[in-house]
CSV table of C-alpha atoms in Angstrom, one decimal:
chain,number,residue,atom,x,y,z
A,7,UNK,CA,134.2,97.7,94.7
A,8,UNK,CA,135.2,95.7,97.7
A,9,UNK,CA,134.7,92.2,99.0
A,10,UNK,CA,135.7,90.4,102.2
A,11,UNK,CA,137.8,87.4,101.2
A,12,UNK,CA,139.8,84.8,103.0
A,13,UNK,CA,143.4,84.1,102.0
A,14,UNK,CA,145.7,81.3,103.0
A,15,UNK,CA,149.4,82.2,102.4
A,16,UNK,CA,151.8,79.5,101.2
A,17,UNK,CA,153.9,78.2,104.1
A,18,UNK,CA,157.7,78.1,104.0
A,19,UNK,CA,158.9,74.5,103.0
A,20,UNK,CA,160.8,74.3,106.3
A,21,UNK,CA,157.4,74.1,108.0
A,22,UNK,CA,156.9,70.7,106.5
A,23,UNK,CA,160.1,69.2,107.9
A,24,UNK,CA,158.3,67.4,110.8
A,25,UNK,CA,155.7,65.9,108.4
A,26,UNK,CA,158.2,64.8,105.9
A,27,UNK,CA,160.4,63.2,108.6
A,28,UNK,CA,157.4,61.5,110.3
A,29,UNK,CA,156.3,60.0,107.0
A,30,UNK,CA,159.8,58.8,106.1
A,31,UNK,CA,160.0,56.8,109.4
A,32,UNK,CA,157.1,54.7,108.1
A,33,UNK,CA,158.7,54.5,104.5
A,34,UNK,CA,156.3,57.1,103.0
A,35,UNK,CA,157.5,59.9,100.8
A,36,UNK,CA,155.6,63.2,101.1
A,37,UNK,CA,156.2,66.0,98.6
A,38,UNK,CA,155.5,69.5,99.7
A,39,UNK,CA,156.7,71.3,96.6
A,40,UNK,CA,153.2,72.6,96.0
A,41,UNK,CA,149.8,72.4,97.6
A,42,UNK,CA,148.7,70.0,94.9
A,43,UNK,CA,151.8,67.7,95.3
A,44,UNK,CA,151.0,67.7,99.1
A,45,UNK,CA,147.4,66.8,98.5
A,46,UNK,CA,148.5,64.0,96.1
A,47,UNK,CA,151.1,62.7,98.6
A,48,UNK,CA,148.6,62.7,101.5
A,49,UNK,CA,146.0,60.9,99.3
A,50,UNK,CA,148.4,58.1,98.6
A,51,UNK,CA,150.1,57.9,102.0
A,52,UNK,CA,149.2,54.4,103.2
A,53,UNK,CA,150.8,52.1,105.6
A,54,UNK,CA,149.2,48.5,105.6
A,55,UNK,CA,148.0,47.6,108.9
A,56,UNK,CA,148.0,51.1,110.4
A,57,UNK,CA,144.6,52.6,109.4
A,58,UNK,CA,145.2,55.8,111.5
A,59,UNK,CA,148.5,56.7,109.8
A,60,UNK,CA,146.9,58.7,107.0
A,61,UNK,CA,144.7,60.5,109.3
A,62,UNK,CA,147.7,61.5,111.6
A,63,UNK,CA,149.6,62.7,108.6
A,64,UNK,CA,146.7,65.0,107.5
A,65,UNK,CA,146.4,66.4,111.0
A,66,UNK,CA,150.2,67.1,111.1
A,67,UNK,CA,150.0,68.7,107.6
A,68,UNK,CA,147.5,71.2,108.7
A,69,UNK,CA,149.7,72.2,111.7
A,70,UNK,CA,152.5,72.9,109.2
A,71,UNK,CA,150.4,75.5,107.3
A,72,UNK,CA,150.0,79.2,107.9
A,73,UNK,CA,146.7,80.5,109.4
A,74,UNK,CA,144.1,81.7,106.9
A,75,UNK,CA,143.0,85.3,107.4
A,76,UNK,CA,140.2,87.6,106.3
A,77,UNK,CA,141.0,90.7,104.3
A,78,UNK,CA,139.3,93.2,102.0
A,79,UNK,CA,139.9,93.1,98.3
A,80,UNK,CA,141.9,96.0,97.2
A,81,UNK,CA,144.2,95.9,100.3
A,82,UNK,CA,146.6,93.4,98.6
A,83,UNK,CA,147.6,92.5,95.0
A,84,UNK,CA,145.3,89.8,93.4
A,85,UNK,CA,148.1,87.3,93.3
A,86,UNK,CA,148.1,87.3,97.1
A,87,UNK,CA,144.4,86.3,97.2
A,88,UNK,CA,145.4,82.7,96.9
A,89,UNK,CA,144.0,80.0,99.3
A,90,UNK,CA,146.9,77.5,99.7
A,91,UNK,CA,144.8,74.9,101.6
A,92,UNK,CA,142.0,74.8,99.0
A,93,UNK,CA,144.3,75.4,96.0
A,94,UNK,CA,142.0,78.1,94.7
A,95,UNK,CA,142.9,81.7,93.4
A,96,UNK,CA,140.1,83.5,95.3
A,97,UNK,CA,137.9,82.3,98.2
A,98,UNK,CA,135.3,83.7,100.5
A,99,UNK,CA,132.8,82.1,102.8
A,100,UNK,CA,130.3,83.2,105.3
A,101,UNK,CA,128.7,81.1,108.1
A,102,UNK,CA,127.1,84.1,109.9
A,103,UNK,CA,128.1,87.5,108.7
A,104,UNK,CA,126.5,89.2,111.6
A,105,UNK,CA,128.3,87.3,114.4
A,106,UNK,CA,131.6,86.5,112.7
A,107,UNK,CA,132.5,89.4,110.5
A,108,UNK,CA,130.9,92.5,112.0
A,109,UNK,CA,133.6,92.7,114.7
A,110,UNK,CA,136.3,92.4,112.1
A,111,UNK,CA,134.9,95.2,109.8
């Protein structure tokens, strides 16, 4: 059996250097040791009087990540099916299989 899935590989920790340094300038500590730690850090990153700081950090954090890609199950070992950004072991989605996926298949 085969399924079209979407995986999001874990980025190297060095990808987050810009994010960690930008947060530190404002006195905010961002932990990137795991996707859950990153999500927790972003949720609690707040600078009083700067309502856009958290939004900016979230935008920068997405730029640090690897690009998610479609693949067919069976092409990779199951431990590589992981979606880093969503923190789920297996993920698929379809917005319009005819227009988006047919060229890929």
